[in-house]
């Protein structure tokens, strides 16, 4: 059998399988132990299936079956599918936070792609951080890539009503603390919210990132919302397997798809679907890998004219299963029309406008029209600045209480989330409905990993008095399934010496969302005095947590590692035999 030399072959995989002599012998021979024939390595495209399956990540636990559908598609199109694992990130079990390991997973994906005989890749992800991590790694390697997300669970059902993962957990938990829901009912709800394989049913971060992968043009149209257990999930996975083979033939890489238009589309789509605030930090990191200029302020200015169209929890009433049946993201994209760059490229080889030109909206109660939106423009994720957050902070306007978007109150400051939890139920806590709750040292470096602690539980004495929302501020994040008047991602974080570290209990804090301000009423000379007394914690210890603290960037630039920003490409590594 003749195997073309890599110098003349268009296939990257030929640098392994297309060689004569001992190198080609070793590469092919070892693959034969899996039962492959020589024809599988005769020059056809070799497609990696990057699988984040794990029993430890419940949202991703069904991806083995999805991978089989991808393999069918690759084989049908004349490619050779080779599945490989990466680390998997599940927000429900990982401590201290799955976000701590997003950059590690991105490194895993990137280096696995570069080190192996792959011509293209299909990415399989589900839970919150797996999708951005896989995209970040794939964009840095810049091999032809298609994202296939695992899909949401079926709608939760509790006491005859729909119940959404995440959002209803927070609601039920508060009801138990307030004495309005029994512990027995709370326990019964555990088995009712997660009824099938898949990720969260609300427009949390997993659903948001699935939609934004599609909006970026990196997933096949219609793939984001299909339930995990719907047969169409496997059909679209099969289609992705076939499509990646064609993309290799066409040389269609992420760098030839993504540009500024792609990210502007994603930001505007995020506003229209009521997407997670976590999309901000993930899209900034993804743009950094794609070498596309994107700033924190873009999320506010670009979304300013976009109405909220999708009526899903936590900003609305319905769940992802309803969104899928209503028409999913293609219906939203078609409805947004000229608000988007409809000429932006996608993995299909067609523009996003062409992909969605015939999309139907089957339920205007779930996906509203621009003429009758769920909420008018201005309910997107807003970017705040001020002397408390000079590099920016964010707030999800659609999830905030209208009476609190302009608010001045006295700060009650906690240095850790554990400190707050220890006092939240105390009847002696000096707090009222006007208090501004602050938890700091929860940023990228401070925790480390920027955990989802921002949606602080309302103090029990206020719950008992009927209070359901209050202004909360943190340099951490909150779950995309959460709600409330919560200022997040304060930058610079307290652990990096940001002004949040200077705030003290009793200081007056003013939130003014319409003016895009978040300020503390403390004289400049007093702030300078406090700053002089501030001591920064040393980065002690070893291992990955040390590496993370040493190299993580701030939230306003995406919290990626400073040495990972940009593309490094997929040049074939040196031979060693």
Coordinates of C-alpha atoms in Angstrom, one line a residue:
X1 CA 0.0 0.0 0.0
X2 CA 1.3 3.4 -1.0
X3 CA 0.9 6.2 1.5
X4 CA 1.5 9.8 0.2
X5 CA 4.1 11.8 1.9
X6 CA 2.8 14.6 4.1
X7 CA 4.6 17.2 2.0
X8 CA 2.1 16.7 -0.9
X9 CA -1.0 15.4 1.0
X10 CA -3.7 17.9 1.8
X11 CA -4.6 15.8 4.9
X12 CA -3.0 16.6 8.2
X13 CA -3.5 13.0 9.3
X14 CA -1.3 11.9 6.4
X15 CA 1.7 13.0 8.5
X16 CA 0.9 9.9 10.6
X17 CA -1.0 7.4 8.5
X18 CA 0.3 8.3 5.1
X19 CA 4.0 7.6 5.8
X20 CA 6.1 4.8 4.6
X21 CA 8.8 3.1 6.7
X22 CA 8.7 2.4 10.4
X23 CA 6.7 5.6 11.3
X24 CA 3.8 4.7 9.1
X25 CA 4.0 1.1 10.2
X26 CA 3.8 2.0 13.8
X27 CA 1.0 4.5 13.4
X28 CA -1.2 2.2 11.3
X29 CA -0.3 -1.1 13.0
X30 CA -1.4 0.1 16.5
X31 CA -4.7 1.2 15.2
X32 CA -5.4 -2.2 13.8
X33 CA -5.7 -3.6 17.3
X34 CA -9.1 -2.0 17.4
X35 CA -10.3 -3.9 14.4
X36 CA -9.8 -1.2 11.8
X37 CA -8.9 -2.1 8.3
X38 CA -6.2 -0.3 6.3
X39 CA -8.9 1.4 4.2
X40 CA -9.8 3.6 7.2
X41 CA -6.4 5.3 6.9
X42 CA -6.0 5.5 3.1
X43 CA -6.1 9.3 3.0
X44 CA -9.7 9.9 3.9
X45 CA -10.4 12.7 6.5
X46 CA -9.8 11.6 10.1
X47 CA -12.3 13.2 12.3
X48 CA -11.9 13.5 16.1
X49 CA -15.0 13.3 18.3
X50 CA -14.1 15.3 21.4
X51 CA -16.3 13.8 24.1
X52 CA -16.8 15.4 27.5
X53 CA -18.9 12.4 28.7
X54 CA -18.6 11.7 32.4
X55 CA -20.8 10.2 35.1
X56 CA -19.4 13.0 37.3
X57 CA -21.0 15.6 35.0
X58 CA -24.7 14.5 34.9
X59 CA -25.5 17.0 32.1
X60 CA -22.9 15.2 29.9
X61 CA -23.7 11.6 31.0
X62 CA -25.5 10.7 27.7
X63 CA -22.9 11.9 25.3
X64 CA -21.6 8.4 24.6
X65 CA -24.8 7.8 22.7
X66 CA -24.6 11.2 20.9
X67 CA -21.0 10.2 19.9
X68 CA -22.3 7.1 18.2
X69 CA -24.6 9.2 16.0
X70 CA -21.7 11.5 15.1
X71 CA -19.7 8.4 14.1
X72 CA -22.4 7.3 11.7
X73 CA -22.4 10.6 10.0
X74 CA -18.6 10.6 9.6
X75 CA -18.6 7.1 8.1
X76 CA -21.5 7.9 5.8
X77 CA -19.6 10.9 4.4
X78 CA -16.4 8.9 3.9
X79 CA -14.4 9.9 6.9
X80 CA -12.7 7.9 9.7
X81 CA -14.1 8.8 13.2
X82 CA -11.9 8.5 16.2
X83 CA -13.5 9.4 19.6
X84 CA -11.4 10.7 22.4
X85 CA -12.1 11.9 26.0
X86 CA -11.3 15.1 27.7
X87 CA -11.9 16.2 31.2
X88 CA -15.5 17.1 31.9
X89 CA -16.9 19.9 33.9
X90 CA -20.2 19.6 35.8
X91 CA -21.3 22.5 37.8
X92 CA -23.5 20.4 40.1
X93 CA -20.7 18.3 41.6
X94 CA -17.3 20.1 41.1
X95 CA -15.8 22.1 43.9
X96 CA -14.8 24.8 44.4
X97 CA -16.3 25.7 41.0
X98 CA -16.3 24.3 37.5
X99 CA -15.1 27.6 36.3
X100 CA -11.8 27.0 38.0
X101 CA -11.2 24.2 35.4
X102 CA -12.6 25.8 32.3
X103 CA -9.2 27.0 31.1
X104 CA -7.7 23.6 32.0
X105 CA -10.2 21.8 29.9
X106 CA -9.5 24.3 27.0
X107 CA -5.8 23.3 27.3
X108 CA -6.8 19.7 27.2
X109 CA -8.9 20.1 24.1
X110 CA -6.3 22.2 22.3
X111 CA -3.3 20.1 23.0
X112 CA -5.1 16.8 22.2
X113 CA -6.2 18.2 18.8
X114 CA -2.7 19.4 18.0
X115 CA -0.9 16.2 19.2
X116 CA -3.0 13.7 17.2
X117 CA -3.6 12.8 13.6
X118 CA -6.9 14.7 13.2
X119 CA -8.1 16.7 10.2
X120 CA -11.3 18.0 11.9
X121 CA -13.2 17.7 15.1
X122 CA -16.8 17.4 16.4
X123 CA -17.1 18.8 19.9
X124 CA -19.6 17.2 22.3
X125 CA -20.4 19.3 25.3
X126 CA -23.4 20.0 27.6
X127 CA -22.9 21.4 31.1
X128 CA -22.1 25.1 31.5
X129 CA -18.3 25.3 31.2
X130 CA -17.7 22.4 28.7
X131 CA -19.1 24.3 25.7
X132 CA -16.9 27.5 26.1
X133 CA -13.9 25.3 27.1
X134 CA -14.2 23.2 24.0
X135 CA -14.7 26.2 21.8
X136 CA -11.7 28.0 23.3
X137 CA -9.4 25.0 22.7
X138 CA -10.7 24.3 19.2
X139 CA -10.3 28.0 18.2
X140 CA -6.8 28.1 19.4
X141 CA -6.0 24.9 17.4
X142 CA -8.0 26.2 14.4
X143 CA -8.9 22.8 12.9
X144 CA -12.3 22.5 11.2
X145 CA -14.8 22.1 14.0
X146 CA -18.5 21.7 14.7
X147 CA -20.1 22.1 18.1
X148 CA -22.8 19.6 19.1
X149 CA -24.4 20.3 22.4
X150 CA -26.1 17.6 24.4
X151 CA -29.5 19.3 24.6
X152 CA -31.7 20.2 27.6
X153 CA -33.7 17.8 29.8
X154 CA -37.4 17.4 29.4
X155 CA -39.4 19.9 31.4
X156 CA -39.5 19.2 35.1
X157 CA -42.9 18.4 36.6
X158 CA -43.8 19.0 40.2
X159 CA -47.3 18.9 41.7
X160 CA -48.8 19.1 38.3
X161 CA -46.9 22.1 37.1
X162 CA -43.7 22.7 35.1
X163 CA -40.6 23.3 37.2
X164 CA -37.3 24.4 35.9
X165 CA -33.9 23.2 37.0
X166 CA -32.0 25.8 38.9
X167 CA -34.6 28.5 39.1
X168 CA -37.1 26.5 41.0
X169 CA -34.5 25.1 43.3
X170 CA -33.6 28.6 44.4
X171 CA -37.3 29.4 44.8
X172 CA -38.1 26.2 46.7
X173 CA -35.1 26.7 49.0
X174 CA -36.2 30.1 50.0
X175 CA -39.7 28.9 50.6
X176 CA -38.4 26.2 53.0
X177 CA -36.3 28.8 54.8
X178 CA -39.4 31.0 55.1
X179 CA -41.5 28.1 56.4
X180 CA -43.9 28.1 53.5
X181 CA -42.8 24.8 52.0
X182 CA -42.2 21.6 53.9
X183 CA -39.0 19.7 53.9
X184 CA -40.9 16.6 52.6
X185 CA -42.1 18.5 49.6
X186 CA -38.7 19.9 49.0
X187 CA -37.2 16.4 49.1
X188 CA -40.0 15.2 46.7
X189 CA -39.1 17.9 44.2
X190 CA -35.5 16.5 43.9
X191 CA -36.7 13.6 41.6
X192 CA -39.1 15.8 39.7
X193 CA -36.9 18.5 38.2
X194 CA -34.4 16.2 36.5
X195 CA -36.6 13.8 34.4
X196 CA -34.2 12.8 31.6
X197 CA -30.7 13.1 30.3
X198 CA -29.6 16.6 29.4
X199 CA -28.6 19.9 30.8
X200 CA -30.7 22.5 32.6
X201 CA -34.2 23.2 31.3
X202 CA -34.1 27.0 31.9
X203 CA -32.3 29.6 30.0
X204 CA -29.3 29.1 32.3
X205 CA -25.7 29.1 31.2
X206 CA -25.8 25.7 29.5
X207 CA -28.8 26.6 27.4
X208 CA -27.4 30.1 26.7
X209 CA -24.0 28.8 25.5
X210 CA -25.7 26.2 23.3
X211 CA -27.7 29.0 21.7
X212 CA -24.6 31.3 21.4
X213 CA -22.6 28.5 19.7
X214 CA -25.4 28.4 17.2
X215 CA -25.5 32.2 16.9
X216 CA -21.7 32.3 16.3
X217 CA -22.2 29.9 13.4
X218 CA -20.3 27.0 15.0
X219 CA -23.3 24.7 15.4
X220 CA -25.8 23.4 12.9
X221 CA -29.0 25.5 12.8
X222 CA -31.7 24.4 15.2
X223 CA -29.4 22.2 17.3
X224 CA -29.3 24.3 20.5
X225 CA -32.8 23.7 21.8
X226 CA -33.7 20.1 20.8
X227 CA -34.2 18.0 24.0
X228 CA -31.5 15.5 24.8
X229 CA -33.8 12.5 24.5
X230 CA -35.5 13.7 21.4
X231 CA -34.5 11.5 18.3
X232 CA -33.7 14.7 16.5
X233 CA -30.8 15.3 18.8
X234 CA -29.1 12.1 17.4
X235 CA -30.2 13.0 13.8
X236 CA -28.5 16.4 14.0
X237 CA -25.4 14.8 15.6
X238 CA -25.3 12.5 12.6
X239 CA -25.6 15.5 10.3
X240 CA -22.8 17.2 12.1
X241 CA -20.6 14.1 11.6
X242 CA -21.2 14.3 7.8
X243 CA -20.8 18.0 7.7
X244 CA -17.4 18.0 9.4
X245 CA -16.0 15.7 6.6
X246 CA -17.1 18.2 4.0
X247 CA -15.6 21.1 6.0
X248 CA -12.3 19.4 6.0
X249 CA -12.6 19.1 2.2
X250 CA -13.5 22.8 2.0
X251 CA -10.8 23.9 4.4
X252 CA -13.5 25.6 6.5
X253 CA -11.8 26.4 9.8
X254 CA -13.1 28.5 12.7
X255 CA -10.8 31.4 11.7
X256 CA -12.5 31.5 8.3
X257 CA -16.0 31.6 10.0
X258 CA -15.6 33.9 13.0
X259 CA -15.2 37.6 12.8
X260 CA -16.5 40.7 14.6
X261 CA -20.0 40.2 13.0
X262 CA -20.2 36.7 14.5
X263 CA -19.7 38.0 18.1
X264 CA -22.0 41.0 17.6
X265 CA -24.7 38.5 16.5
X266 CA -24.1 36.4 19.6
X267 CA -24.4 39.4 21.9
X268 CA -27.6 40.5 20.4
X269 CA -29.0 37.0 20.4
X270 CA -28.1 36.7 24.1
X271 CA -30.2 39.8 24.8
X272 CA -33.2 38.5 22.8
X273 CA -33.2 35.1 24.6
X274 CA -32.6 36.5 28.1
X275 CA -29.3 34.7 28.3
X276 CA -27.1 34.2 31.2
X277 CA -24.7 36.8 32.6
X278 CA -22.0 34.1 32.3
X279 CA -22.2 34.5 28.6
X280 CA -20.2 37.7 29.0
X281 CA -17.1 36.1 30.6
X282 CA -17.3 33.2 28.2
X283 CA -17.8 35.2 25.0
X284 CA -14.9 37.5 25.9
X285 CA -12.6 34.4 26.4
X286 CA -13.8 32.8 23.1
X287 CA -13.2 36.1 21.2
X288 CA -9.7 36.2 22.7
X289 CA -8.9 32.8 21.3
X290 CA -10.4 33.8 17.9
X291 CA -8.4 37.0 17.9
X292 CA -11.5 39.1 17.5
X293 CA -11.6 42.4 19.2
X294 CA -14.4 42.4 21.8
X295 CA -14.9 44.5 25.0
X296 CA -17.1 44.4 28.0
X297 CA -18.9 47.6 26.9
X298 CA -19.9 45.9 23.7
X299 CA -22.4 43.8 25.6
X300 CA -24.2 46.9 26.7
X301 CA -24.0 49.0 23.5
X302 CA -24.7 46.3 21.0
X303 CA -27.7 44.9 22.9
X304 CA -29.3 48.3 23.6
X305 CA -31.7 48.1 20.7
X306 CA -32.6 44.4 21.1
X307 CA -35.9 43.5 22.8
X308 CA -36.4 40.4 25.0
X309 CA -38.3 38.0 22.8
X310 CA -38.0 34.6 24.5
X311 CA -40.3 33.9 27.5
X312 CA -38.2 31.4 29.5
X313 CA -37.2 31.1 33.1
X314 CA -35.5 32.8 34.8
X315 CA -36.7 35.9 32.9
X316 CA -40.0 34.5 31.9
X317 CA -42.3 31.5 32.3
X318 CA -41.5 28.6 29.9
X319 CA -38.6 26.1 29.6
X320 CA -36.3 24.9 26.9
X321 CA -38.5 22.0 25.7
X322 CA -41.2 24.7 24.9
X323 CA -38.6 26.8 23.2
X324 CA -37.6 23.9 20.9
X325 CA -41.2 23.1 19.9
X326 CA -41.8 26.8 19.2
X327 CA -39.0 26.9 16.7
X328 CA -35.9 27.3 18.7
X329 CA -33.1 29.7 17.9
X330 CA -33.7 29.8 14.1
X331 CA -37.1 31.4 14.8
X332 CA -35.4 34.0 17.0
X333 CA -32.7 34.8 14.4
X334 CA -35.3 35.2 11.7
X335 CA -37.4 37.5 13.9
X336 CA -34.4 39.7 14.8
X337 CA -33.8 40.2 11.1
X338 CA -31.8 43.3 10.3
X339 CA -30.7 43.7 13.9
X340 CA -28.2 40.9 13.1
X341 CA -25.4 40.6 10.5
X342 CA -27.3 38.0 8.4
X343 CA -24.3 37.6 6.1
X344 CA -22.1 36.2 8.9
X345 CA -20.6 32.8 8.0
X346 CA -21.5 29.5 9.6
X347 CA -20.3 25.9 9.6
X348 CA -22.9 25.0 7.0
X349 CA -21.0 27.0 4.3
X350 CA -24.0 29.3 4.1
X351 CA -24.7 32.6 6.0
X352 CA -26.7 32.6 9.2
X353 CA -29.4 34.5 7.3
X354 CA -29.7 31.8 4.7
X355 CA -29.7 29.1 7.3
X356 CA -32.8 30.7 9.0
X357 CA -34.6 32.3 6.1
X358 CA -37.5 29.8 6.3
X359 CA -37.6 29.3 10.0
X360 CA -41.1 29.2 11.5
X361 CA -42.3 30.5 14.9
X362 CA -44.9 28.0 16.0
X363 CA -45.7 29.7 19.3
X364 CA -45.6 33.5 19.7
X365 CA -46.4 33.0 23.4
X366 CA -42.9 31.5 23.8
X367 CA -41.0 33.3 21.1
X368 CA -42.5 36.8 20.9
X369 CA -42.4 39.0 17.8
X370 CA -40.4 42.2 17.7
X371 CA -43.8 44.0 17.3
X372 CA -45.0 42.5 20.6
X373 CA -41.8 41.6 22.6
X374 CA -41.9 40.1 26.0
X375 CA -40.0 43.2 27.2
X376 CA -38.8 46.3 25.3
X377 CA -35.2 46.9 24.5
X378 CA -33.1 47.8 27.5
X379 CA -33.6 44.6 29.5
X380 CA -30.3 43.0 28.5
X381 CA -27.2 42.5 30.6
X382 CA -26.1 46.0 31.5
X383 CA -22.5 47.0 32.2
X384 CA -21.9 49.2 35.2
X385 CA -18.9 51.4 36.1
X386 CA -18.0 53.6 39.0
X387 CA -15.6 54.0 41.9
X388 CA -16.7 50.5 43.1
X389 CA -16.0 48.9 39.7
X390 CA -13.7 51.0 37.5
X391 CA -13.2 48.1 35.0
X392 CA -16.8 47.2 35.0
X393 CA -19.5 45.0 36.5
X394 CA -22.7 43.4 35.0
X395 CA -26.3 43.1 36.0
X396 CA -29.1 41.2 34.2
X397 CA -31.8 43.8 34.0
X398 CA -34.5 41.3 33.0
X399 CA -33.9 39.4 36.2
X400 CA -33.8 42.5 38.5
X401 CA -36.6 44.1 40.4
X402 CA -37.8 47.4 38.9
X403 CA -37.9 49.2 42.2
X404 CA -34.3 48.3 42.9
X405 CA -32.5 49.3 39.7
X406 CA -32.1 52.8 41.3
X407 CA -31.2 52.2 44.9
X408 CA -29.0 53.6 47.7
X409 CA -28.4 51.6 50.8
X410 CA -25.9 50.8 53.6
X411 CA -23.4 48.1 52.8
X412 CA -23.1 44.9 54.8
X413 CA -19.8 43.4 53.8
X414 CA -18.6 39.8 54.1
X415 CA -15.1 38.7 53.1
X416 CA -16.2 35.2 52.1
X417 CA -19.3 33.4 51.1
X418 CA -18.8 31.0 54.0
X419 CA -18.8 34.0 56.4
X420 CA -22.2 35.1 54.9
X421 CA -23.7 31.7 55.1
X422 CA -22.8 31.4 58.8
X423 CA -24.8 34.6 59.6
X424 CA -27.6 34.6 57.0
X425 CA -30.2 33.0 59.3
X426 CA -29.2 34.8 62.4
X427 CA -32.1 36.9 63.9
X428 CA -29.4 39.3 65.2
X429 CA -28.1 40.1 61.7
X430 CA -28.1 43.9 61.3
X431 CA -29.9 44.1 58.0
X432 CA -33.1 45.5 56.5
X433 CA -34.7 45.6 53.1
X434 CA -32.6 48.6 52.0
X435 CA -29.3 47.0 52.9
X436 CA -26.8 46.3 50.1
X437 CA -25.3 42.8 50.7
X438 CA -21.7 42.5 49.6
X439 CA -19.6 39.3 49.3
X440 CA -16.1 39.8 48.0
X441 CA -13.0 37.6 47.4
X442 CA -15.1 35.5 45.0
X443 CA -13.4 36.6 41.8
X444 CA -11.2 34.6 39.4
X445 CA -8.1 34.8 41.6
X446 CA -9.7 35.3 45.0
X447 CA -11.7 32.1 45.4
X448 CA -10.1 30.9 43.1
X449 CA -12.3 30.2 40.1
X450 CA -15.1 32.8 40.4
X451 CA -17.9 30.6 41.8
X452 CA -21.6 31.1 41.3
X453 CA -22.3 32.6 44.7
X454 CA -23.8 36.0 43.6
X455 CA -27.4 35.2 44.1
X456 CA -27.1 35.4 47.9
X457 CA -29.9 33.9 49.9
X458 CA -32.1 36.6 51.4
X459 CA -31.4 36.8 55.2
X460 CA -34.1 34.8 57.0
X461 CA -35.3 37.7 59.1
X462 CA -36.1 39.5 55.8
X463 CA -37.7 36.4 54.3
X464 CA -40.0 36.2 57.3
X465 CA -40.9 39.8 56.7
X466 CA -41.8 39.1 53.1
X467 CA -38.7 40.5 51.4
X468 CA -38.0 38.6 48.1
X469 CA -35.2 40.7 46.6
X470 CA -32.5 43.1 47.6
X471 CA -29.4 44.6 46.0
X472 CA -26.4 42.2 46.2
X473 CA -22.9 42.9 44.9
X474 CA -20.0 40.4 44.3
X475 CA -16.9 40.0 42.3
X476 CA -18.1 36.4 41.7
X477 CA -20.7 35.1 39.3
X478 CA -24.2 33.6 39.7
X479 CA -25.9 30.7 38.0
X480 CA -27.6 31.5 34.8
X481 CA -30.7 30.0 36.3
X482 CA -30.7 32.6 39.0
X483 CA -32.6 35.9 39.3
X484 CA -32.6 39.0 41.4
X485 CA -31.0 42.5 41.6
X486 CA -27.5 41.2 41.6
X487 CA -24.3 43.1 40.5
X488 CA -21.7 40.6 39.4
X489 CA -18.2 40.3 38.0
X490 CA -16.9 43.4 39.8
X491 CA -13.5 44.3 38.3
X492 CA -10.9 44.5 39.4
X493 CA -11.8 41.9 42.0
X494 CA -11.0 42.4 45.7
X495 CA -8.2 39.9 45.7
X496 CA -6.5 41.9 42.9
X497 CA -6.7 45.1 45.0
X498 CA -9.8 46.4 43.4
X499 CA -11.9 49.1 45.1
X500 CA -14.3 46.4 46.4
X501 CA -11.6 45.4 48.8
X502 CA -11.8 49.0 50.3
X503 CA -15.6 48.9 51.0
X504 CA -16.6 48.6 54.6
X505 CA -19.8 47.8 56.4
X506 CA -21.8 51.0 57.0
X507 CA -20.6 52.7 53.8
X508 CA -23.3 54.0 51.5
X509 CA -23.6 52.3 48.1
X510 CA -25.6 53.6 45.1
X511 CA -26.8 51.4 42.3
X512 CA -28.1 53.3 39.2
X513 CA -28.7 50.9 36.4
X514 CA -30.2 53.5 34.0
X515 CA -27.1 55.6 34.5
X516 CA -24.9 52.5 34.4
X517 CA -23.3 53.4 37.7
X518 CA -22.2 51.5 40.8
X519 CA -20.5 53.7 43.4
X520 CA -19.6 53.9 47.1
X521 CA -20.0 57.2 48.9
X522 CA -16.6 57.3 50.4
X523 CA -14.2 60.3 50.1
X524 CA -11.2 59.8 47.9
X525 CA -8.7 60.6 50.7
X526 CA -10.4 57.9 52.9
X527 CA -10.1 55.4 50.0
X528 CA -6.4 56.2 49.6
X529 CA -5.9 55.7 53.4
X530 CA -7.7 52.3 53.3
X531 CA -5.7 51.3 50.2
X532 CA -2.4 52.1 52.0
X533 CA -3.5 49.7 54.8
X534 CA -4.5 46.9 52.4
X535 CA -2.3 43.8 52.2
X536 CA -2.6 41.4 49.3
X537 CA -2.6 37.7 50.0
X538 CA 0.5 35.8 48.6
X539 CA -0.1 33.1 46.0
X540 CA 1.0 30.2 48.1
X541 CA 0.6 26.5 47.5
X542 CA 1.3 24.5 44.3
X543 CA -0.3 22.7 41.5
X544 CA -3.1 23.9 39.2
X545 CA -4.7 26.3 41.7
X546 CA -1.3 28.1 41.9
X547 CA -1.0 28.2 38.1
X548 CA -4.6 29.5 37.9
X549 CA -4.0 32.4 40.4
X550 CA -0.7 33.3 38.8
X551 CA -2.0 33.6 35.2
X552 CA -5.8 34.2 35.2
X553 CA -7.0 37.5 33.8
X554 CA -9.8 39.6 35.2
X555 CA -13.5 39.0 34.5
X556 CA -13.8 42.1 32.2
X557 CA -11.4 40.3 29.7
X558 CA -12.9 36.8 30.0
X559 CA -10.9 35.2 32.9
X560 CA -8.7 33.2 30.5
X561 CA -5.1 32.5 31.2
X562 CA -2.8 35.3 29.9
X563 CA -0.6 32.8 28.0
X564 CA -3.5 31.1 26.2
X565 CA -5.1 34.1 24.4
X566 CA -4.9 33.8 20.6
X567 CA -4.5 31.1 18.0
X568 CA -1.5 28.7 17.9
X569 CA -2.7 26.7 15.0
X570 CA -2.4 23.0 14.2
X571 CA 1.1 22.5 12.8
X572 CA 2.1 18.9 12.9
X573 CA 4.4 18.2 15.9
X574 CA 7.9 16.8 15.3
X575 CA 8.5 13.1 14.7
X576 CA 10.2 11.1 17.4
X577 CA 11.0 7.7 15.9

